[in-house]
Amino acid sequence: MEDGADVELEAWIESRERFDPPESFVEQANVSDPDVYETFAKEWPACWERAAELLDWERRWDDVLESDDAPRYRWFAGGELNASYNCVDRHVEMGRKNHAAIRWVGKRGETETYTYGNLQRETESFAAALRGLGVGEDDVVTLYLPMIPELPIAMLACARIGAPHSVVFAGFSADALATRMANAGSEYLVTCDGYYRRGDALNHKGKADRAVRRIDHEVETVVVDRLGGGLPHSLADDQHDYDDLVADHRNETVEPVARESEDDLFVMYTSGTTGEPKAVRHTTGGYLSHVAWTSHAVLDVKPSDTYWCSADIGWITGHSYIVYGPLALGATTVIYEGTPDYPEKDRIWELVERYSVDVFYTAPTAIRAFMKWGADHPANHDLSSLRLLGTVGEPINPRAWKWYYEHIGDESCPIVDTWWQAETGGMMITTLPGVSTMKPGSAGPPLPGIDAKVVDAEGEEVDRGEAGYLVVEKPWPGMLRGLAGDDDRFREEYWSTYSDPDADEWVYFPGDGAKVDEDGYVTLLGRVDDVISVGDHRIGTMEVESTIVGVEGVAEAAVVGTGGTLIAFVSTEMDHTGDATLRTAVVEAIEDAIGEVAVPDHVVFTPELPKTRSGKIMRRLLEGIATGETLGDISALRNPEILGELRARLAGETQSYLERED
Ligand code: WTA
């Protein structure tokens, strides 16, 4: 919650400030010609060939774009390539085998460096091992691993043999893993014995084992020994030790399989507006072209760069901009397993200094935490290696933007505020750092070749400055190709709101509100559906609410998100009270069904939720209570007396939360 002075400052920054990229940046930028926007518009869709040309193709495409089966577009149709070849082998062939591909820093300060030569060897051995277990082309392999080097290695090994991977975030529960594996029909799982969290060894294999027991089909499991005996574990007949398998296949050659451009590279489960997570399908040619191009044009990644994206590989940001984008360009990518405040709150800056990081990409939630910890932490380190900063995941408020610009970038690094989603595969709306003026609080114009607009409920473009719904009117290479096994839902969720199928007009609806200013810069206003984005986590409120409602004694629940905080308002049944026992039951139910990431920061018990006369929960009012903003029109509310009560209870809950934290 901001105080008055902050609100004023924000307004001032918003109205006054424009920042141009420094001349020294522009001079060396991968893309610095302002004509790029016009060229892309004029040459669309052929303009996208320059993205595809950043890759090596086994066979060149016949058509850039085929639209006859829209909204199932096909990009670079007829082309053939392999993602693992593009991210690993070709750099080795170019004589860069001793160049660092991955710099890994573990939770206990351990470090490992994989050169492109090492990465090729490891990828090939593990690809051979997967084949040895029976993995064939198009078999889905589930990867349930924390941020350890075996995760990107397994992704690349899958890509090498044409087996789509499905990475499930390590913080998800056994139930969540089982649902995803069953849904994908995945018969192969790569996991580990355990990992450290706040100094304790967590039993990860236990969760994986519980998941596999719940799946009807057979599963072959590979177990990485992350803890080096720190958590003794035994292996059943269908479970294999990662190191043993790799040793068995050490010198085998596995040629990268030529995949058709439209063949799946991976599926990624993400939260939607209904309870069930959905499996977004990404293809080899279009996705890899899109992430390589945006890494080049937006993140300005060069082969000589050390680049660090602080997301988790378990989410889309990590797939696109820790693994595939930077490795396709032959850069060094930092993979950090730890947390930003351990051992000290300067951890990130210590590592930026140690590895001379050139480009740093993080989420606004993280920046707000850095602000809270104070500018001394970055000031104690030499951050002069930094050339460019980026943010993703949620709108960045101008004050946080300014702080990042001054205290991390020393006023000499452009900032790219990048809007995109799991479904878009890669960045869609952001300034080009070598071309555009930056305006704090606004992501920027749509990227060249991206046709995004803001429309009203009828699909008419709104006036400049007016709020509406963001839509994308033309296809783009990194777009999702469908939801695995659910074509109806694919059309329903993304293409039904503004499309006109009879006229064969397809408009993509991402689910975000936005406005556009006089220069065509887009300011994102948050989700308009029941999905909450916090940093790199994306949570469906329905998923959490239906879990809470399943707890004995709970009548109804509404979950809202604000500024990185998740709040659950829970009404209890007549003969139950919202006490500590019920709170524990709610928390445990969410941990079991989804995982710790979805556990709300606050659980506010209430005799009833604010409802309209027709019985609909007024979510907007709960959001207002959560942010402390004025509530506006409450005439539709049947039980206005509940508002004061809810405010008081939230204040009490926040207080006890602070006490718990201490
Ligand atoms: C939100 C993460 C404002 C948005 C890459 C989107 C943003 C959702 C930004 C996707 C940004 C992402 N400014 N909002 N720069 N970037 N979002 O699929 O609501 O985990 O729809 O992808 O995050 O979340 P997802």
XYZ file of C-alpha atoms and ligand atoms in Angstrom:
687
model
C 0.000 0.000 0.000
C 1.481 3.313 -1.041
C 1.358 6.469 1.024
C 0.340 9.823 -0.437
C 3.890 10.992 -1.203
C 4.557 7.878 -3.243
C 1.409 8.278 -5.246
C 2.453 11.840 -6.047
C 5.931 10.776 -7.007
C 4.554 8.068 -9.272
C 2.272 10.559 -10.965
C 5.177 12.927 -11.438
C 7.415 10.283 -12.933
C 4.632 9.102 -15.177
C 3.844 12.545 -16.489
C 7.370 13.898 -16.826
C 9.899 11.284 -17.470
C 11.202 9.779 -20.650
C 14.512 7.989 -20.750
C 16.587 7.466 -23.833
C 19.059 4.627 -24.095
C 22.651 5.855 -23.728
C 24.549 6.432 -26.965
C 27.134 3.848 -25.944
C 24.410 1.222 -25.722
C 22.835 2.106 -29.046
C 26.183 1.934 -30.819
C 26.715 -1.668 -29.858
C 23.065 -2.841 -29.873
C 22.089 -5.895 -31.924
C 19.123 -3.916 -33.246
C 19.400 -0.130 -33.454
C 17.727 0.815 -36.727
C 14.353 2.505 -36.035
C 13.166 1.372 -39.472
C 12.829 -2.145 -38.113
C 9.184 -1.413 -37.175
C 8.272 -0.270 -40.638
C 10.200 -3.015 -42.375
C 8.457 -5.674 -40.316
C 5.064 -4.114 -41.024
C 5.733 -3.884 -44.748
C 7.232 -7.331 -45.102
C 4.924 -9.226 -42.776
C 5.003 -12.251 -42.442
C 8.269 -12.660 -44.391
C 9.906 -10.329 -41.834
C 9.925 -13.241 -39.422
C 12.436 -15.046 -41.609
C 15.122 -13.004 -39.961
C 14.205 -14.672 -36.663
C 14.372 -18.121 -38.237
C 17.670 -17.226 -39.870
C 19.295 -16.902 -36.463
C 19.054 -20.704 -36.350
C 20.623 -23.516 -38.341
C 18.058 -25.523 -40.268
C 18.484 -29.049 -41.492
C 16.038 -28.191 -44.266
C 14.829 -24.681 -45.080
C 11.099 -23.976 -44.791
C 8.797 -23.845 -47.814
C 6.343 -21.289 -46.416
C 6.876 -18.716 -43.693
C 3.270 -18.952 -42.551
C 0.369 -21.229 -43.397
C -3.023 -20.026 -42.215
C -5.464 -22.422 -43.860
C -6.187 -24.205 -40.560
C -6.371 -21.044 -38.392
C -6.213 -20.514 -35.494
C -3.807 -23.438 -35.800
C -1.195 -21.523 -37.707
C 1.929 -23.219 -39.022
C 5.216 -21.308 -39.053
C 8.203 -22.078 -41.262
C 6.260 -25.030 -42.615
C 8.285 -27.709 -44.303
C 11.451 -26.714 -42.438
C 13.412 -29.151 -40.309
C 15.739 -28.480 -37.402
C 16.808 -29.692 -33.983
C 16.710 -27.465 -30.893
C 19.523 -29.234 -29.065
C 21.757 -28.953 -32.137
C 21.009 -25.226 -32.270
C 21.586 -24.668 -28.555
C 24.693 -26.831 -28.210
C 26.381 -28.607 -31.117
C 26.593 -25.752 -33.546
C 28.531 -23.655 -31.059
C 30.982 -26.522 -30.570
C 31.317 -26.849 -34.348
C 32.093 -23.138 -34.529
C 35.153 -23.719 -32.374
C 33.577 -22.537 -29.124
C 33.692 -25.804 -27.218
C 35.617 -24.256 -24.341
C 33.261 -21.308 -23.992
C 31.108 -21.426 -20.840
C 27.499 -22.330 -21.609
C 26.173 -22.635 -18.047
C 27.432 -21.176 -14.812
C 25.564 -22.857 -12.022
C 25.497 -21.701 -8.408
C 23.908 -24.078 -5.914
C 22.065 -23.406 -2.679
C 25.102 -24.093 -0.553
C 27.397 -21.939 -2.627
C 28.625 -24.858 -4.782
C 29.504 -23.821 -8.314
C 29.842 -25.661 -11.591
C 30.666 -24.475 -15.072
C 29.616 -26.365 -18.175
C 31.382 -25.396 -21.361
C 29.563 -25.969 -24.643
C 31.803 -29.033 -25.036
C 30.732 -30.407 -21.622
C 27.127 -29.587 -22.330
C 27.236 -31.499 -25.593
C 28.765 -34.530 -23.901
C 26.243 -34.518 -21.060
C 23.286 -33.912 -23.353
C 24.306 -36.675 -25.709
C 24.931 -39.202 -22.928
C 21.620 -38.480 -21.281
C 19.838 -38.583 -24.643
C 21.354 -42.051 -25.164
C 20.232 -43.037 -21.661
C 16.660 -41.899 -22.328
C 16.602 -43.889 -25.547
C 17.954 -46.861 -23.648
C 14.930 -46.629 -21.335
C 12.676 -46.782 -24.363
C 11.898 -43.089 -24.944
C 10.931 -42.627 -28.577
C 10.159 -39.591 -30.701
C 7.041 -37.740 -29.453
C 6.953 -39.537 -26.082
C 6.404 -36.934 -23.371
C 9.126 -36.934 -20.691
C 8.231 -35.205 -17.422
C 11.009 -33.319 -15.656
C 10.388 -32.664 -11.971
C 13.635 -31.067 -10.847
C 14.826 -28.017 -8.926
C 17.305 -25.534 -10.454
C 20.188 -27.957 -10.979
C 22.221 -28.424 -14.193
C 20.537 -31.762 -14.890
C 17.304 -29.858 -15.638
C 18.515 -27.957 -18.741
C 20.593 -31.004 -19.721
C 17.492 -33.208 -19.606
C 15.502 -30.623 -21.597
C 18.169 -30.552 -24.298
C 18.492 -34.350 -24.255
C 14.743 -34.655 -24.852
C 14.953 -32.107 -27.663
C 17.819 -34.051 -29.192
C 15.722 -37.204 -29.599
C 12.477 -35.412 -30.421
C 10.734 -36.230 -27.143
C 8.689 -33.231 -25.912
C 9.434 -32.393 -22.301
C 6.942 -31.335 -19.703
C 8.736 -29.531 -16.885
C 6.743 -29.470 -13.656
C 7.879 -26.808 -11.174
C 9.651 -28.555 -8.270
C 7.514 -26.692 -5.716
C 4.349 -28.345 -6.998
C 2.841 -31.174 -4.976
C 2.618 -34.911 -5.679
C -1.020 -34.428 -6.691
C -0.174 -31.666 -9.141
C 2.595 -33.804 -10.667
C 0.312 -36.835 -10.965
C -2.431 -34.819 -12.677
C 0.018 -33.432 -15.217
C 1.672 -36.782 -15.955
C -1.663 -38.522 -16.331
C -3.011 -35.752 -18.547
C 0.060 -35.891 -20.804
C 0.152 -39.699 -20.811
C 3.779 -39.314 -19.773
C 5.539 -42.628 -19.038
C 8.934 -41.179 -18.162
C 9.923 -39.067 -15.197
C 13.239 -37.444 -14.308
C 13.447 -36.283 -10.704
C 15.914 -36.152 -7.803
C 16.341 -37.459 -4.277
C 15.891 -34.100 -2.622
C 17.064 -30.532 -2.391
C 17.781 -27.963 0.249
C 15.326 -25.404 1.438
C 16.302 -23.000 4.200
C 19.041 -25.391 5.207
C 16.819 -28.496 5.430
C 17.012 -31.408 3.015
C 13.556 -31.837 1.466
C 12.537 -35.290 0.315
C 11.623 -34.658 -3.303
C 11.666 -38.301 -4.373
C 9.008 -39.016 -1.782
C 6.687 -36.604 -3.591
C 7.579 -38.090 -6.979
C 6.939 -41.630 -5.678
C 3.542 -40.643 -4.309
C 2.639 -39.111 -7.662
C 3.666 -42.202 -9.615
C 1.588 -44.426 -7.323
C -1.467 -42.383 -8.290
C -0.943 -42.811 -12.037
C -2.635 -45.705 -13.810
C 0.089 -46.389 -16.358
C 3.664 -47.644 -15.893
C 6.363 -45.034 -15.321
C 10.146 -45.344 -15.690
C 11.856 -42.926 -13.322
C 15.373 -41.488 -13.373
C 16.630 -40.129 -10.059
C 19.390 -37.525 -9.833
C 21.419 -37.810 -6.622
C 21.319 -34.111 -5.745
C 22.214 -34.497 -2.090
C 25.181 -36.843 -2.508
C 23.980 -39.315 0.088
C 22.574 -36.588 2.328
C 19.163 -38.218 2.103
C 19.580 -41.988 1.645
C 17.070 -43.361 -0.826
C 16.442 -46.710 -2.443
C 15.560 -47.404 -6.058
C 12.848 -49.791 -7.234
C 13.199 -51.844 -10.453
C 11.650 -49.131 -12.591
C 13.839 -46.422 -11.020
C 17.328 -45.630 -12.273
C 20.183 -43.620 -10.905
C 21.011 -40.712 -13.228
C 24.798 -40.997 -12.879
C 24.802 -44.765 -13.438
C 22.669 -44.413 -16.555
C 24.842 -41.656 -17.971
C 28.008 -43.661 -17.196
C 26.525 -46.648 -19.065
C 25.918 -44.514 -22.147
C 28.970 -42.286 -21.895
C 30.503 -42.620 -25.320
C 27.439 -43.223 -27.413
C 26.657 -40.967 -30.316
C 23.135 -39.647 -30.633
C 22.584 -37.642 -33.778
C 20.125 -34.788 -33.232
C 16.824 -35.896 -34.757
C 15.593 -33.657 -37.581
C 12.266 -32.347 -36.304
C 9.699 -30.723 -38.477
C 9.233 -27.071 -37.698
C 5.718 -27.725 -36.380
C 6.691 -30.756 -34.244
C 6.303 -30.195 -30.511
C 9.357 -29.067 -28.577
C 7.596 -29.116 -25.216
C 4.369 -28.738 -23.338
C 4.023 -26.417 -20.391
C 1.162 -26.599 -17.928
C -0.217 -23.259 -16.921
C -3.147 -21.992 -14.880
C -6.344 -20.954 -16.563
C -9.702 -19.618 -15.565
C -11.134 -22.995 -14.642
C -9.788 -25.455 -12.091
C -7.821 -27.662 -14.502
C -4.338 -26.559 -15.577
C -3.886 -26.563 -19.338
C -1.046 -27.987 -21.418
C 0.235 -25.306 -23.758
C 1.985 -26.812 -26.814
C 5.083 -25.132 -28.252
C 6.704 -26.174 -31.496
C 10.325 -26.499 -32.530
C 10.726 -23.995 -35.389
C 8.419 -21.140 -34.440
C 9.128 -21.140 -30.713
C 12.902 -21.382 -31.045
C 12.970 -18.662 -33.715
C 10.858 -16.361 -31.555
C 12.925 -16.784 -28.377
C 16.244 -16.551 -30.240
C 15.092 -13.384 -32.020
C 13.784 -11.671 -28.877
C 16.919 -12.663 -26.919
C 18.880 -11.009 -29.718
C 16.738 -7.918 -30.342
C 15.326 -7.207 -26.865
C 17.805 -8.724 -24.411
C 20.645 -7.760 -26.769
C 22.386 -11.048 -25.979
C 25.749 -11.590 -27.655
C 27.740 -14.839 -27.743
C 30.357 -13.240 -25.485
C 27.786 -12.228 -22.836
C 27.188 -13.616 -19.401
C 23.471 -13.365 -19.040
C 21.336 -13.976 -15.971
C 17.602 -14.453 -15.740
C 16.567 -15.044 -12.147
C 13.339 -16.954 -12.898
C 12.821 -20.666 -12.248
C 13.205 -23.003 -15.215
C 9.955 -24.635 -14.062
C 8.030 -21.671 -15.511
C 7.921 -20.346 -19.063
C 10.346 -17.480 -18.406
C 13.045 -19.971 -17.512
C 12.337 -22.151 -20.554
C 12.527 -19.247 -22.994
C 15.088 -16.951 -21.409
C 17.347 -19.120 -19.235
C 17.609 -22.146 -21.498
C 16.506 -21.870 -25.132
C 17.040 -18.198 -26.042
C 20.505 -17.543 -24.587
C 21.873 -20.984 -25.494
C 20.603 -20.690 -29.069
C 22.716 -17.534 -29.288
C 25.774 -19.187 -27.744
C 25.945 -17.015 -24.632
C 26.800 -17.986 -21.048
C 23.637 -18.408 -18.976
C 23.706 -18.226 -15.188
C 21.551 -20.718 -13.309
C 21.089 -19.865 -9.666
C 19.482 -22.382 -7.353
C 19.449 -20.246 -4.240
C 17.367 -17.391 -2.893
C 18.221 -13.692 -3.237
C 18.697 -13.100 0.488
C 20.893 -15.990 1.499
C 23.538 -15.915 2.919
C 23.086 -12.130 2.738
C 20.749 -9.682 1.067
C 23.456 -8.708 -1.392
C 23.660 -12.216 -2.864
C 22.456 -11.264 -6.351
C 24.870 -8.332 -6.619
C 27.749 -10.393 -5.328
C 27.124 -12.879 -8.152
C 26.666 -10.149 -10.773
C 30.078 -8.840 -9.743
C 31.705 -12.266 -9.530
C 30.589 -13.354 -13.006
C 30.655 -9.905 -14.646
C 27.042 -10.298 -15.698
C 26.200 -8.233 -18.788
C 22.415 -8.562 -18.877
C 20.100 -9.156 -15.914
C 16.403 -10.070 -16.224
C 14.097 -10.354 -13.206
C 10.562 -9.737 -11.912
C 9.115 -6.557 -10.352
C 8.357 -8.456 -7.111
C 12.074 -9.133 -6.756
C 12.898 -5.480 -7.453
C 10.441 -4.360 -4.773
C 12.169 -6.704 -2.315
C 15.594 -5.277 -3.264
C 14.205 -1.782 -2.660
C 12.999 -2.773 0.755
C 16.378 -4.216 1.669
C 18.065 -0.956 0.733
C 20.440 0.516 -1.824
C 23.521 -0.272 0.266
C 23.485 -3.889 -0.853
C 24.016 -3.166 -4.548
C 26.222 -0.164 -3.685
C 28.712 -2.490 -2.019
C 29.408 -4.239 -5.315
C 30.916 -3.368 -8.640
C 27.998 -3.679 -11.044
C 29.695 -1.895 -13.916
C 29.602 -5.008 -16.108
C 25.831 -4.566 -16.500
C 24.707 -3.253 -19.881
C 20.978 -3.947 -19.913
C 18.241 -4.710 -17.376
C 14.890 -6.378 -17.911
C 11.663 -7.129 -16.073
C 8.808 -9.538 -16.671
C 5.754 -11.037 -15.042
C 3.671 -8.102 -13.840
C 3.482 -4.368 -14.308
C 6.424 -2.510 -12.805
C 5.449 0.653 -10.974
C 7.461 3.760 -11.927
C 9.033 4.033 -8.491
C 10.469 0.498 -8.670
C 11.526 1.166 -12.265
C 13.430 4.287 -11.158
C 15.095 2.438 -8.316
C 16.227 -0.357 -10.621
C 17.477 2.214 -13.136
C 19.466 4.205 -10.575
C 20.729 1.690 -8.081
C 21.335 -1.326 -10.298
C 21.854 0.220 -13.720
C 23.706 3.337 -12.521
C 21.538 5.316 -14.958
C 23.460 3.831 -17.851
C 21.544 0.643 -18.635
C 18.297 0.662 -20.592
C 15.437 -1.260 -18.970
C 13.140 -3.473 -21.011
C 9.736 -4.115 -19.414
C 8.604 -7.165 -21.357
C 4.992 -8.278 -21.597
C 4.302 -11.835 -22.695
C 2.811 -15.139 -21.465
C 3.320 -18.894 -21.384
C 0.984 -18.991 -24.376
C 2.894 -16.437 -26.440
C 6.142 -18.375 -25.960
C 8.243 -15.229 -26.046
C 8.146 -11.457 -25.654
C 5.413 -9.481 -27.404
C 5.302 -5.943 -26.028
C 8.416 -4.072 -24.925
C 10.703 -1.315 -26.087
C 13.684 -2.277 -28.231
C 16.566 -1.132 -26.015
C 18.702 0.058 -28.918
C 15.882 1.998 -30.547
C 13.184 3.234 -28.200
C 12.651 5.850 -25.562
C 11.574 4.266 -22.282
C 8.615 5.401 -20.223
C 8.516 3.971 -16.709
C 5.234 2.185 -16.070
C 4.588 1.387 -19.713
C 5.928 -1.761 -21.339
C 6.278 -0.009 -24.696
C 5.007 -0.567 -28.206
C 4.297 -4.041 -29.557
C 7.481 -5.562 -30.993
C 8.032 -5.278 -34.735
C 5.769 -7.796 -36.451
C 3.392 -8.037 -33.468
C -0.057 -6.634 -34.090
C -1.449 -5.860 -30.638
C -4.346 -3.474 -29.982
C -6.605 -2.385 -27.149
C -10.315 -2.869 -27.787
C -13.616 -2.467 -25.953
C -16.084 -5.238 -25.147
C -17.372 -5.162 -28.733
C -13.907 -5.476 -30.214
C -13.710 -1.847 -31.382
C -10.366 -0.165 -30.857
C -10.586 2.261 -27.920
C -9.309 5.837 -27.951
C -5.793 6.595 -26.840
C -5.536 6.665 -23.073
C -8.707 4.653 -22.540
C -8.684 1.323 -20.771
C -9.785 -1.781 -22.642
C -8.793 -5.338 -23.463
C -5.511 -6.296 -25.062
C -5.816 -8.402 -28.232
C -3.345 -9.680 -30.822
C -4.675 -9.649 -34.358
C -1.943 -11.366 -36.312
C -0.227 -14.661 -35.532
C 3.416 -14.768 -34.383
C 6.016 -17.552 -34.510
C 6.194 -18.362 -30.768
C 2.433 -18.676 -30.335
C 0.966 -21.730 -28.677
C -0.268 -24.267 -31.198
C -2.968 -25.691 -29.004
C -3.735 -27.219 -25.640
C -2.612 -30.832 -25.680
C -5.652 -33.030 -26.105
C -8.204 -30.222 -25.845
C -8.933 -28.396 -29.055
C -12.271 -27.043 -27.859
C -10.758 -25.401 -24.839
C -7.978 -23.914 -27.003
C -10.564 -22.174 -29.186
C -12.789 -21.284 -26.284
C -10.107 -19.743 -24.052
C -8.133 -17.738 -26.580
C -10.043 -17.333 -29.809
C -13.733 -17.071 -28.959
C -14.024 -13.567 -27.492
C -13.204 -11.383 -30.501
C -12.795 -13.702 -33.481
C -15.228 -14.016 -36.332
C -14.807 -17.608 -37.496
C -17.337 -17.166 -40.327
C -15.167 -14.460 -41.836
C -12.061 -16.482 -40.958
C -10.860 -13.635 -38.734
C -8.909 -14.802 -35.739
C -8.136 -12.526 -32.828
C -6.100 -13.783 -29.884
C -7.310 -12.727 -26.437
C -4.592 -12.972 -23.758
C -6.824 -12.023 -20.800
C -5.115 -8.730 -19.870
C -6.500 -5.222 -19.576
C -4.445 -2.388 -21.104
C -4.365 1.168 -22.405
C -2.318 2.788 -25.160
C -0.881 6.332 -25.085
C -0.415 8.825 -27.907
C 2.926 7.255 -28.884
C 1.462 3.770 -29.108
C 3.002 2.654 -25.815
C 1.011 -0.003 -23.990
C 0.453 0.100 -20.238
C -0.749 -3.220 -18.868
C -3.520 -3.035 -16.303
C -3.551 -6.613 -15.016
C -5.591 -9.708 -15.705
C -9.265 -9.363 -16.473
C -9.944 -13.021 -15.672
C -9.373 -15.132 -12.608
C -5.677 -15.679 -13.043
C -3.151 -14.072 -10.708
C 0.400 -13.424 -11.866
C 3.006 -12.907 -9.193
C 6.596 -12.763 -10.431
C 7.154 -15.922 -12.401
C 4.307 -17.790 -10.730
C 0.927 -17.857 -12.334
C -1.945 -19.062 -10.232
C -5.541 -19.748 -11.165
C -7.822 -18.483 -8.404
C -10.378 -21.178 -9.281
C -7.806 -23.897 -8.662
C -7.056 -22.521 -5.192
C -10.679 -21.741 -4.352
C -11.984 -25.172 -5.261
C -9.286 -26.714 -3.058
C -10.218 -24.494 -0.103
C -13.896 -25.235 -0.518
C -13.075 -28.949 -0.287
C -11.939 -28.480 3.333
C -14.468 -29.541 5.957
C -16.045 -26.533 7.637
C -15.486 -24.150 4.719
C -18.542 -22.743 2.978
C -17.070 -20.461 0.305
C -13.767 -18.927 -0.716
C -12.516 -16.086 -2.884
C -8.832 -15.583 -3.617
C -7.429 -12.246 -4.757
C -3.907 -11.058 -5.518
C -2.327 -7.684 -4.975
C 1.248 -6.465 -5.311
C 2.752 -9.908 -4.991
C 0.482 -10.995 -2.124
C -2.199 -13.660 -2.293
C -5.192 -13.323 0.045
C -7.915 -15.893 0.598
C -11.252 -14.753 2.022
C -12.933 -17.799 3.453
C -16.430 -18.074 4.878
C -17.114 -20.864 7.330
C -20.105 -23.128 7.753
C -22.554 -22.329 10.547
C -21.120 -24.720 13.123
C -17.460 -24.012 12.370
C -15.129 -21.210 13.403
C -12.206 -19.831 11.500
C -9.588 -20.809 14.020
C -5.957 -21.908 13.799
C -6.980 -25.527 13.167
C -9.103 -24.595 10.185
C -6.341 -22.354 8.871
C -3.872 -25.244 9.046
C -6.355 -27.498 7.275
C -6.747 -24.921 4.482
C -2.993 -24.479 4.084
C -2.344 -28.226 4.061
C -5.075 -28.847 1.508
C -3.481 -26.331 -0.870
C -0.008 -27.740 -0.286
C -1.310 -31.207 -1.145
C -3.363 -30.283 -4.167
C -1.134 -27.684 -5.807
C 1.983 -26.931 -3.816
C 3.408 -24.352 -1.517
C 3.499 -21.629 -4.204
C -0.260 -21.369 -4.142
C -0.603 -21.024 -0.358
C -2.067 -17.561 0.316
C -0.070 -15.102 2.386
C -3.220 -14.327 4.356
C -6.293 -16.391 5.115
C -9.119 -14.148 6.290
C -12.078 -15.956 7.845
C -15.424 -14.251 7.632
C -19.034 -15.165 8.367
C -19.904 -14.249 4.765
C -18.463 -12.863 1.559
C -19.676 -9.642 -0.084
C -22.358 -10.636 -2.571
C -24.707 -9.099 -5.055
C -28.438 -9.516 -4.634
C -28.260 -12.345 -7.133
C -25.678 -14.109 -4.981
C -22.531 -13.425 -6.994
C -19.343 -12.832 -4.999
C -18.135 -9.257 -5.549
C -14.478 -9.898 -6.181
C -13.815 -6.276 -7.091
C -14.684 -5.234 -3.538
C -12.389 -7.861 -2.075
C -9.602 -6.571 -4.295
C -10.326 -3.046 -3.096
C -10.163 -4.164 0.512
C -6.891 -5.941 -0.202
C -5.261 -2.882 -1.778
C -6.843 -0.386 0.602
C -8.309 1.568 -2.300
C -11.708 3.241 -2.232
C -14.392 0.797 -3.215
C -16.478 2.845 -5.614
C -20.040 1.892 -6.348
C -21.402 -0.614 -3.842
C -25.086 -0.274 -4.664
C -25.280 -3.813 -6.008
C -24.063 -5.189 -2.674
C -26.599 -7.104 -0.597
C -24.600 -7.163 2.647
C -22.662 -3.847 2.901
C -22.135 -4.319 6.637
C -19.609 -7.042 5.863
C -17.088 -4.601 4.355
C -15.992 -2.995 7.631
C -15.802 -6.396 9.203
C -13.573 -7.704 6.408
C -11.268 -4.698 6.642
C -10.847 -5.208 10.352
C -10.232 -8.905 9.959
C -7.659 -8.387 7.213
C -5.848 -5.814 9.376
C -5.831 -8.288 12.276
C -4.612 -11.062 10.024
C -1.820 -8.888 8.586
C -0.742 -8.009 12.113
C -0.621 -11.609 13.282
C 1.210 -12.513 10.077
C 3.914 -9.984 10.911
C 4.146 -11.473 14.376
C 4.407 -14.961 12.891
C 7.204 -13.769 10.601
C 9.150 -12.452 13.583
C 1.435 -10.799 -16.718
C 5.114 -14.871 -17.750
C 2.521 -6.505 -16.998
C 0.243 -10.667 -17.636
C 6.075 -14.402 -18.858
C 0.295 -11.959 -18.445
C 2.823 -8.777 -17.274
C 0.784 -12.938 -17.419
C 4.116 -8.542 -17.819
C 1.462 -14.132 -18.033
C 4.572 -7.183 -17.913
C 3.703 -10.678 -17.816
N 3.735 -6.208 -17.498
N 2.045 -7.753 -16.866
N 5.780 -6.865 -18.374
N 4.627 -9.753 -18.140
N 2.615 -10.112 -17.273
O 2.132 -17.026 -18.494
O -0.927 -10.605 -16.850
O 3.391 -16.876 -16.301
O -0.962 -12.320 -18.975
O 4.117 -15.625 -18.338
O 1.704 -12.190 -16.618
O 2.034 -14.970 -17.058
P 2.907 -16.223 -17.514
